[in-house]
mmCIF file of C-alpha atoms in Angstrom:
data_model
loop_
_atom_site.group_PDB
_atom_site.id
_atom_site.type_symbol
_atom_site.label_atom_id
_atom_site.label_comp_id
_atom_site.label_asym_id
_atom_site.label_seq_id
_atom_site.Cartn_x
_atom_site.Cartn_y
_atom_site.Cartn_z
ATOM 1 C CA MET A 72 33.436 30.693 98.616
ATOM 2 C CA SER A 73 30.217 30.830 96.969
ATOM 3 C CA GLY A 74 28.544 34.287 96.690
ATOM 4 C CA SER A 75 31.951 36.084 97.164
ATOM 5 C CA THR A 76 34.087 37.592 94.307
ATOM 6 C CA THR A 77 37.479 38.884 94.069
ATOM 7 C CA PRO A 78 37.255 42.335 92.501
ATOM 8 C CA THR A 79 39.647 42.682 89.261
ATOM 9 C CA VAL A 80 41.483 46.037 89.177
ATOM 10 C CA THR A 81 42.247 46.668 85.526
ATOM 11 C CA ALA A 82 44.799 48.781 84.168
ATOM 12 C CA ASP A 83 42.173 51.149 83.100
ATOM 13 C CA SER A 84 39.696 50.604 86.211
ATOM 14 C CA PRO A 85 39.319 54.171 88.174
ATOM 15 C CA VAL A 86 40.948 53.003 91.229
ATOM 16 C CA ALA A 87 44.262 52.387 89.079
ATOM 17 C CA GLU A 88 43.774 55.588 87.373
ATOM 18 C CA GLU A 89 43.705 57.181 91.284
ATOM 19 C CA PHE A 90 46.683 54.977 92.525
ATOM 20 C CA LYS A 91 48.710 55.867 89.605
ATOM 21 C CA SER A 92 47.933 59.657 89.974
ATOM 22 C CA LYS A 93 48.738 59.578 93.579
ATOM 23 C CA VAL A 94 52.039 57.585 93.320
ATOM 24 C CA GLY A 95 52.982 59.695 90.590
ATOM 25 C CA ASN A 96 52.515 62.998 92.266
ATOM 26 C CA ASP A 97 54.962 61.486 94.849
ATOM 27 C CA ALA A 98 57.267 60.146 92.452
ATOM 28 C CA ILE A 99 57.269 63.565 90.762
ATOM 29 C CA ARG A 100 57.736 65.434 94.023
ATOM 30 C CA ILE A 101 60.571 63.075 95.188
ATOM 31 C CA GLN A 102 62.220 63.476 91.756
ATOM 32 C CA ASN A 103 61.757 67.480 91.678
ATOM 33 C CA SER A 104 62.944 67.615 94.891
ATOM 34 C CA SER A 105 65.728 65.786 94.299
ATOM 35 C CA ILE A 106 66.688 67.531 91.099
ATOM 36 C CA SER A 107 66.590 70.918 93.203
ATOM 37 C CA ASN A 108 68.771 69.659 95.454
ATOM 38 C CA GLU A 109 71.172 68.655 92.543
ATOM 39 C CA ILE A 110 71.067 71.885 90.548
ATOM 40 C CA SER A 111 71.410 73.596 94.101
ATOM 41 C CA ASN A 112 74.821 71.398 94.984
ATOM 42 C CA ALA A 113 76.040 72.274 91.331
ATOM 43 C CA PHE A 114 75.209 75.972 91.406
ATOM 44 C CA LYS A 115 77.116 75.883 94.934
ATOM 45 C CA ASN A 116 79.786 74.035 93.606
ATOM 46 C CA GLU A 117 80.206 76.142 90.366
ATOM 47 C CA LYS A 118 80.105 79.489 92.546
ATOM 48 C CA GLU A 119 83.039 77.681 94.903
ATOM 49 C CA LYS A 120 84.701 76.745 91.930
ATOM 50 C CA LYS A 121 84.729 80.478 90.182
ATOM 51 C CA GLU A 122 85.585 81.994 93.641
ATOM 52 C CA HIS A 123 88.561 79.994 94.001
ATOM 53 C CA VAL A 124 89.860 80.844 90.234
ATOM 54 C CA ALA A 125 88.658 84.386 90.779
ATOM 55 C CA SER A 126 90.796 84.206 93.778
ATOM 56 C CA ARG A 127 93.767 82.447 91.780
ATOM 57 C CA HIS A 128 93.490 85.071 88.787
ATOM 58 C CA SER A 129 93.509 87.582 91.301
ATOM 59 C CA ASP A 130 96.520 86.502 92.904
ATOM 60 C CA SER A 131 98.344 86.140 89.528
ATOM 61 C CA LYS A 132 97.634 89.764 88.730
ATOM 62 C CA ASN A 133 99.079 90.945 91.792
ATOM 63 C CA GLU A 134 102.056 88.687 90.916
ATOM 64 C CA THR A 135 101.966 89.867 87.454
ATOM 65 C CA GLY A 136 101.322 93.503 87.918
ATOM 66 C CA GLN A 137 99.188 93.506 84.576
ATOM 67 C CA ASP A 138 95.932 94.375 85.732
ATOM 68 C CA SER A 139 96.365 95.226 89.176
ATOM 69 C CA TYR A 140 99.178 98.170 88.557
ATOM 70 C CA GLU A 141 99.462 100.954 86.242
ATOM 71 C CA PHE A 142 102.635 101.312 84.477
ATOM 72 C CA VAL A 143 104.842 104.651 84.307
ATOM 73 C CA GLU A 144 106.069 105.473 81.078
ATOM 74 C CA TRP A 145 108.155 107.818 79.431
ATOM 75 C CA ASP A 146 105.829 111.106 78.044
ATOM 76 C CA GLU A 147 106.535 111.889 74.424
ATOM 77 C CA GLY A 148 109.559 114.419 74.519
ATOM 78 C CA GLU A 149 110.359 113.980 78.274
ATOM 79 C CA ALA A 150 113.688 115.748 79.266
ATOM 80 C CA ALA A 151 114.640 112.808 82.047
ATOM 81 C CA ASN A 152 114.498 110.377 79.164
ATOM 82 C CA PRO A 153 118.162 109.374 78.113
ATOM 83 C CA CYS A 154 117.049 109.444 74.393
ATOM 84 C CA ASN A 155 115.857 112.877 74.641
ATOM 85 C CA PHE A 156 119.513 114.474 76.327
ATOM 86 C CA SER A 157 120.942 116.944 73.763
ATOM 87 C CA THR A 158 123.651 115.724 71.465
ATOM 88 C CA PHE A 159 126.236 117.680 73.208
ATOM 89 C CA LYS A 160 125.553 116.172 76.462
ATOM 90 C CA LYS A 161 124.865 112.372 75.072
ATOM 91 C CA TRP A 162 128.582 112.688 73.115
ATOM 92 C CA THR A 163 130.061 113.992 76.636
ATOM 93 C CA ILE A 164 128.667 111.085 77.977
ATOM 94 C CA VAL A 165 130.051 108.973 75.387
ATOM 95 C CA LEU A 166 133.694 110.259 75.746
ATOM 96 C CA ILE A 167 133.913 110.233 79.198
ATOM 97 C CA VAL A 168 132.544 106.476 79.613
ATOM 98 C CA GLY A 169 135.061 105.395 76.496
ATOM 99 C CA GLN A 170 137.868 107.084 78.518
ATOM 100 C CA GLY A 171 137.267 104.982 81.312
ATOM 101 C CA ALA A 172 137.649 101.933 79.214
ATOM 102 C CA LEU A 173 140.706 103.342 78.149
ATOM 103 C CA CYS A 174 142.075 104.051 81.091
ATOM 104 C CA ALA A 175 141.121 100.628 82.725
ATOM 105 C CA THR A 176 142.692 98.726 79.572
ATOM 106 C CA VAL A 177 145.826 101.117 79.654
ATOM 107 C CA CYS A 178 146.659 99.819 83.388
ATOM 108 C CA SER A 179 146.482 96.190 82.252
ATOM 109 C CA SER A 180 149.454 96.586 79.524
ATOM 110 C CA ILE A 181 151.390 99.626 81.100
ATOM 111 C CA ILE A 182 152.933 97.245 83.687
ATOM 112 C CA ALA A 183 154.926 95.573 81.092
ATOM 113 C CA MET A 184 157.680 98.899 81.325
ATOM 114 C CA THR A 185 158.000 98.121 84.938
ATOM 115 C CA TYR A 186 159.153 94.441 84.835
ATOM 116 C CA GLU A 187 162.731 94.875 85.635
ATOM 117 C CA ALA A 188 162.609 97.173 87.932
ATOM 118 C CA VAL A 189 160.147 95.288 90.042
ATOM 119 C CA GLU A 190 161.946 92.132 89.284
ATOM 120 C CA LEU A 191 165.284 94.025 91.308
ATOM 121 C CA GLU A 192 163.099 95.426 93.929
ATOM 122 C CA PHE A 193 161.424 92.349 95.426
ATOM 123 C CA GLY A 194 163.878 89.902 93.907
ATOM 124 C CA ILE A 195 161.541 87.774 91.745
ATOM 125 C CA SER A 196 161.929 86.128 88.633
ATOM 126 C CA PRO A 197 160.350 87.299 85.380
ATOM 127 C CA GLN A 198 157.716 84.376 85.401
ATOM 128 C CA VAL A 199 156.646 86.087 89.021
ATOM 129 C CA ALA A 200 156.306 89.200 87.606
ATOM 130 C CA THR A 201 154.435 88.284 84.422
ATOM 131 C CA LEU A 202 151.444 87.673 87.218
ATOM 132 C CA GLY A 203 151.110 91.300 87.458
ATOM 133 C CA VAL A 204 149.306 91.219 83.786
ATOM 134 C CA THR A 205 147.988 87.664 84.391
ATOM 135 C CA LEU A 206 145.986 88.270 87.504
ATOM 136 C CA PHE A 207 144.789 92.068 86.325
ATOM 137 C CA ILE A 208 143.277 90.090 82.796
ATOM 138 C CA PHE A 209 141.560 87.894 85.166
ATOM 139 C CA GLY A 210 139.977 90.396 87.352
ATOM 140 C CA LEU A 211 139.059 92.215 84.176
ATOM 141 C CA GLY A 212 137.322 89.008 83.369
ATOM 142 C CA LEU A 213 135.763 87.980 86.304
ATOM 143 C CA GLY A 214 134.056 91.376 87.287
ATOM 144 C CA PRO A 215 131.636 91.546 84.496
ATOM 145 C CA LEU A 216 129.766 88.416 85.387
ATOM 146 C CA PHE A 217 128.984 89.762 88.807
ATOM 147 C CA LEU A 218 128.758 94.226 88.039
ATOM 148 C CA GLY A 219 126.628 93.626 84.849
ATOM 149 C CA PRO A 220 123.672 92.112 87.150
ATOM 150 C CA LEU A 221 124.128 94.919 89.829
ATOM 151 C CA SER A 222 123.715 97.627 86.983
ATOM 152 C CA GLU A 223 120.536 95.860 86.361
ATOM 153 C CA PHE A 224 119.460 96.607 89.904
ATOM 154 C CA TYR A 225 120.750 99.746 90.942
ATOM 155 C CA GLY A 226 121.368 101.394 87.323
ATOM 156 C CA ARG A 227 124.825 101.882 85.488
ATOM 157 C CA ALA A 228 125.973 105.277 87.544
ATOM 158 C CA PRO A 229 126.586 104.002 90.787
ATOM 159 C CA ILE A 230 128.387 100.606 89.300
ATOM 160 C CA TYR A 231 130.468 103.213 87.255
ATOM 161 C CA ILE A 232 130.943 105.572 90.384
ATOM 162 C CA TRP A 233 131.477 102.501 92.937
ATOM 163 C CA SER A 234 133.796 100.660 90.204
ATOM 164 C CA TYR A 235 135.933 103.622 89.795
ATOM 165 C CA PHE A 236 136.387 104.160 93.558
ATOM 166 C CA PHE A 237 138.034 101.118 94.021
ATOM 167 C CA PHE A 238 139.905 101.225 91.268
ATOM 168 C CA VAL A 239 141.675 104.207 92.240
ATOM 169 C CA LEU A 240 141.874 102.744 95.875
ATOM 170 C CA PHE A 241 143.358 99.502 94.940
ATOM 171 C CA ASN A 242 145.832 100.965 92.690
ATOM 172 C CA ILE A 243 147.356 102.524 95.460
ATOM 173 C CA PRO A 244 148.847 99.427 96.873
ATOM 174 C CA VAL A 245 150.536 98.477 93.823
ATOM 175 C CA ALA A 246 152.013 102.057 93.777
ATOM 176 C CA LEU A 247 152.987 101.630 97.409
ATOM 177 C CA ALA A 248 154.016 98.064 97.787
ATOM 178 C CA LYS A 249 156.831 96.789 99.836
ATOM 179 C CA ASN A 250 156.739 93.005 98.504
ATOM 180 C CA VAL A 251 155.318 90.973 95.621
ATOM 181 C CA GLU A 252 152.358 89.584 97.597
ATOM 182 C CA THR A 253 150.819 93.156 97.989
ATOM 183 C CA TRP A 254 151.672 93.777 94.459
ATOM 184 C CA LEU A 255 149.780 90.990 93.244
ATOM 185 C CA ILE A 256 146.750 91.319 95.074
ATOM 186 C CA GLY A 257 146.701 95.023 94.520
ATOM 187 C CA ARG A 258 146.738 93.958 90.478
ATOM 188 C CA PHE A 259 143.888 91.480 91.170
ATOM 189 C CA LEU A 260 141.469 93.844 93.139
ATOM 190 C CA SER A 261 142.196 96.878 90.696
ATOM 191 C CA GLY A 262 141.533 94.506 87.211
ATOM 192 C CA PHE A 263 137.942 93.478 89.047
ATOM 193 C CA SER A 264 137.115 96.956 90.049
ATOM 194 C CA GLY A 265 137.941 98.595 86.374
ATOM 195 C CA ALA A 266 135.811 95.752 84.862
ATOM 196 C CA ALA A 267 132.625 97.652 84.676
ATOM 197 C CA PHE A 268 133.511 99.910 81.741
ATOM 198 C CA LEU A 269 134.101 96.213 79.641
ATOM 199 C CA SER A 270 130.492 95.057 80.766
ATOM 200 C CA VAL A 271 128.112 98.010 81.581
ATOM 201 C CA ALA A 272 129.726 100.801 79.579
ATOM 202 C CA GLY A 273 127.857 99.653 76.082
ATOM 203 C CA GLY A 274 124.806 99.663 77.827
ATOM 204 C CA SER A 275 125.164 103.375 78.522
ATOM 205 C CA VAL A 276 125.934 103.928 74.850
ATOM 206 C CA SER A 277 123.090 101.776 73.461
ATOM 207 C CA ASP A 278 121.005 103.511 76.121
ATOM 208 C CA LEU A 279 121.415 107.379 74.577
ATOM 209 C CA PHE A 280 121.044 106.396 70.835
ATOM 210 C CA ARG A 281 118.420 104.293 69.056
ATOM 211 C CA GLY A 282 118.551 102.954 65.479
ATOM 212 C CA PRO A 283 120.959 104.246 62.752
ATOM 213 C CA LYS A 284 122.185 106.754 65.141
ATOM 214 C CA LEU A 285 124.098 104.379 67.562
ATOM 215 C CA SER A 286 126.555 103.009 64.907
ATOM 216 C CA LEU A 287 129.134 105.584 65.219
ATOM 217 C CA PRO A 288 128.995 106.215 69.149
ATOM 218 C CA MET A 289 129.243 102.579 69.521
ATOM 219 C CA SER A 290 132.203 102.468 67.712
ATOM 220 C CA VAL A 291 133.997 105.070 69.026
ATOM 221 C CA PHE A 292 133.097 103.288 72.601
ATOM 222 C CA SER A 293 134.121 99.984 71.386
ATOM 223 C CA ALA A 294 137.607 101.546 69.860
ATOM 224 C CA CYS A 295 138.550 102.130 73.548
ATOM 225 C CA PRO A 296 139.364 99.036 75.003
ATOM 226 C CA PHE A 297 141.037 97.900 72.216
ATOM 227 C CA LEU A 298 143.481 101.058 71.805
ATOM 228 C CA GLY A 299 144.198 100.630 75.818
ATOM 229 C CA PRO A 300 146.424 97.592 75.302
ATOM 230 C CA VAL A 301 148.670 99.169 72.866
ATOM 231 C CA VAL A 302 148.691 102.584 74.472
ATOM 232 C CA GLY A 303 149.433 101.311 77.600
ATOM 233 C CA PRO A 304 153.391 100.375 77.044
ATOM 234 C CA ILE A 305 154.049 103.387 75.046
ATOM 235 C CA ILE A 306 152.806 105.376 78.243
ATOM 236 C CA GLY A 307 154.493 103.558 80.634
ATOM 237 C CA GLY A 308 157.734 103.343 78.608
ATOM 238 C CA PHE A 309 157.791 107.328 78.440
ATOM 239 C CA ILE A 310 157.418 107.145 82.264
ATOM 240 C CA ASN A 311 159.839 104.448 83.812
ATOM 241 C CA GLN A 312 162.474 106.212 80.960
ATOM 242 C CA HIS A 313 162.782 108.960 83.360
ATOM 243 C CA VAL A 314 161.382 108.133 86.734
ATOM 244 C CA SER A 315 160.605 105.210 88.986
ATOM 245 C CA TRP A 316 158.581 102.543 88.242
ATOM 246 C CA ARG A 317 156.288 103.787 91.120
ATOM 247 C CA TRP A 318 155.415 106.714 89.252
ATOM 248 C CA THR A 319 153.798 104.374 86.124
ATOM 249 C CA TRP A 320 151.062 103.919 89.368
ATOM 250 C CA TYR A 321 150.973 107.342 90.702
ATOM 251 C CA VAL A 322 150.044 108.761 86.849
ATOM 252 C CA GLN A 323 147.782 105.926 86.874
ATOM 253 C CA ILE A 324 146.094 106.864 90.317
ATOM 254 C CA ILE A 325 145.924 110.881 88.912
ATOM 255 C CA TRP A 326 144.339 109.796 85.767
ATOM 256 C CA THR A 327 141.694 107.196 87.550
ATOM 257 C CA ALA A 328 141.296 109.787 89.877
ATOM 258 C CA VAL A 329 140.146 112.627 87.097
ATOM 259 C CA GLU A 330 137.850 110.076 85.303
ATOM 260 C CA LEU A 331 136.368 109.301 88.835
ATOM 261 C CA ALA A 332 135.831 113.038 88.983
ATOM 262 C CA LEU A 333 134.201 113.255 85.507
ATOM 263 C CA LEU A 334 131.873 110.440 85.897
ATOM 264 C CA ILE A 335 130.666 112.266 89.375
ATOM 265 C CA PHE A 336 129.693 115.495 87.830
ATOM 266 C CA PHE A 337 129.113 114.486 84.026
ATOM 267 C CA VAL A 338 127.519 111.162 83.649
ATOM 268 C CA PRO A 339 123.922 111.075 85.089
ATOM 269 C CA GLU A 340 122.097 107.748 85.195
ATOM 270 C CA THR A 341 120.901 106.298 81.814
ATOM 271 C CA TYR A 342 119.219 103.045 82.250
ATOM 272 C CA SER A 343 115.470 103.588 81.522
ATOM 273 C CA PRO A 344 114.297 100.749 83.954
ATOM 274 C CA VAL A 345 116.244 102.449 86.651
ATOM 275 C CA LEU A 346 114.846 105.862 85.949
ATOM 276 C CA LEU A 347 111.217 104.867 85.343
ATOM 277 C CA LYS A 348 111.012 103.149 88.749
ATOM 278 C CA ARG A 349 112.464 106.734 90.386
ATOM 279 C CA LYS A 350 109.570 108.215 88.137
ATOM 280 C CA ALA A 351 107.208 105.695 89.816
ATOM 281 C CA GLN A 352 108.401 106.456 93.329
ATOM 282 C CA ARG A 353 108.111 109.962 92.902
ATOM 283 C CA LEU A 354 104.529 110.261 91.583
ATOM 284 C CA ARG A 355 103.027 107.722 94.107
ATOM 285 C CA LYS A 356 104.466 110.413 96.689
ATOM 286 C CA GLU A 357 103.304 113.239 94.321
ATOM 287 C CA THR A 358 99.614 111.805 93.907
ATOM 288 C CA GLY A 359 99.047 109.008 96.333
ATOM 289 C CA ASN A 360 98.407 106.450 93.832
ATOM 290 C CA GLU A 361 99.545 103.288 95.080
ATOM 291 C CA ARG A 362 99.340 101.489 91.785
ATOM 292 C CA LEU A 363 101.519 103.399 89.844
ATOM 293 C CA ARG A 364 104.610 101.197 89.320
ATOM 294 C CA ALA A 365 107.836 100.741 87.200
ATOM 295 C CA PRO A 366 108.308 97.059 85.582
ATOM 296 C CA LEU A 367 111.424 97.070 87.314
ATOM 297 C CA GLU A 368 109.764 97.409 90.657
ATOM 298 C CA LEU A 369 107.640 94.100 89.576
ATOM 299 C CA ASP A 370 111.097 91.942 88.951
ATOM 300 C CA GLU A 371 111.160 89.208 91.764
ATOM 301 C CA ARG A 372 114.611 88.079 90.827
ATOM 302 C CA THR A 373 117.054 88.332 93.095
ATOM 303 C CA ILE A 374 120.850 89.882 92.745
ATOM 304 C CA LEU A 375 121.783 86.181 93.758
ATOM 305 C CA GLN A 376 119.478 84.570 91.118
ATOM 306 C CA ALA A 377 120.545 87.328 88.516
ATOM 307 C CA THR A 378 124.103 86.765 89.302
ATOM 308 C CA LEU A 379 124.229 83.082 88.839
ATOM 309 C CA PHE A 380 121.759 83.459 85.665
ATOM 310 C CA SER A 381 124.562 85.830 83.796
ATOM 311 C CA CYS A 382 127.417 83.741 85.065
ATOM 312 C CA THR A 383 125.796 80.971 82.516
ATOM 313 C CA VAL A 384 125.129 82.720 79.579
ATOM 314 C CA PRO A 385 128.370 83.225 78.222
ATOM 315 C CA PHE A 386 129.056 79.242 78.271
ATOM 316 C CA GLN A 387 125.601 78.976 76.936
ATOM 317 C CA LEU A 388 126.284 81.709 73.867
ATOM 318 C CA VAL A 389 129.646 80.019 73.141
ATOM 319 C CA ALA A 390 128.076 76.800 73.229
ATOM 320 C CA ALA A 391 124.777 77.819 71.254
ATOM 321 C CA GLU A 392 126.446 80.189 68.593
ATOM 322 C CA PRO A 393 129.344 78.919 66.738
ATOM 323 C CA MET A 394 129.907 82.846 65.272
ATOM 324 C CA ALA A 395 130.260 83.967 69.207
ATOM 325 C CA LEU A 396 132.896 80.881 69.596
ATOM 326 C CA VAL A 397 135.015 81.494 66.497
ATOM 327 C CA LEU A 398 134.950 85.483 67.692
ATOM 328 C CA ASN A 399 135.937 83.909 70.953
ATOM 329 C CA ILE A 400 138.845 82.093 69.809
ATOM 330 C CA TRP A 401 139.956 84.900 67.887
ATOM 331 C CA THR A 402 140.060 87.695 70.171
ATOM 332 C CA SER A 403 141.605 85.092 72.839
ATOM 333 C CA LEU A 404 144.518 84.885 70.168
ATOM 334 C CA LEU A 405 144.891 88.539 69.571
ATOM 335 C CA LEU A 406 144.829 89.282 72.914
ATOM 336 C CA GLY A 407 147.550 86.493 73.938
ATOM 337 C CA ILE A 408 149.865 87.718 71.601
ATOM 338 C CA LEU A 409 149.593 91.419 72.851
ATOM 339 C CA TYR A 410 150.053 90.705 76.297
ATOM 340 C CA MET A 411 152.873 87.973 75.743
#
């Protein structure tokens, strides 16, 4: 290969520079295109992520109602607020509710003065006759587990009225019973119905009074259920001394019927969450603003869930609070001696 030479291309030669420039520009374009696609995809993914999160947050707001709704509250000095009732009206409610508790607990022990006559008429033993107290007390203890949660959904006034209506109703078979089975079943059902005043009534008192003003009315109310078992035998003894044992229940029915009338006409609803729910419903109707809500309307619990929770709370308190356990034991001892 004489006379021919292979051109040598060095890194600094013009050809090399031109080649690097071309390849570099193509690489940069490819790299820029790749980066652009990556950035575009990243923004797209981030946007989709934000939209998903925003959608979930919006659902959460709709579920909790914290941002989606306007909560209805009491206005300053609003007459419908139970705390703003007149002192006379508040004490009227406390005394009527306290009398309801007194009547229900009198019914538990007034039966003691009828044992002898009932044993003769139905031909039963003293032990069977004592079931009249046992079943009533069992119903009185079982009722609050169900009536308490219902008051959180429907308010206190409907529970009072319906409870006392059935209290009157189930005392009728006790008074007119022709056999011991009817008598005992009536006793259990009347105890179950009258239990509302041992679980709901205390809440009515705390609805009306706040702070230091609560102590006196709560003391007055709390005395009524404890006086009932003591007063019952006295009233029963006076009745049975002069007339038939059935008049014990006739008097009880008359008393409960009067109490029912007082509850209907003089005891309004005092449970604030239910009243705010009614206010929200009224304002939505008047203003057309569907965002107005009361906190109770956003409560997703069912009556069954509330009832099951209510059934477990007493046992949790007894297990976790030594003072509650000691008070329960002491109260059980006192009532056991009282009803013995």
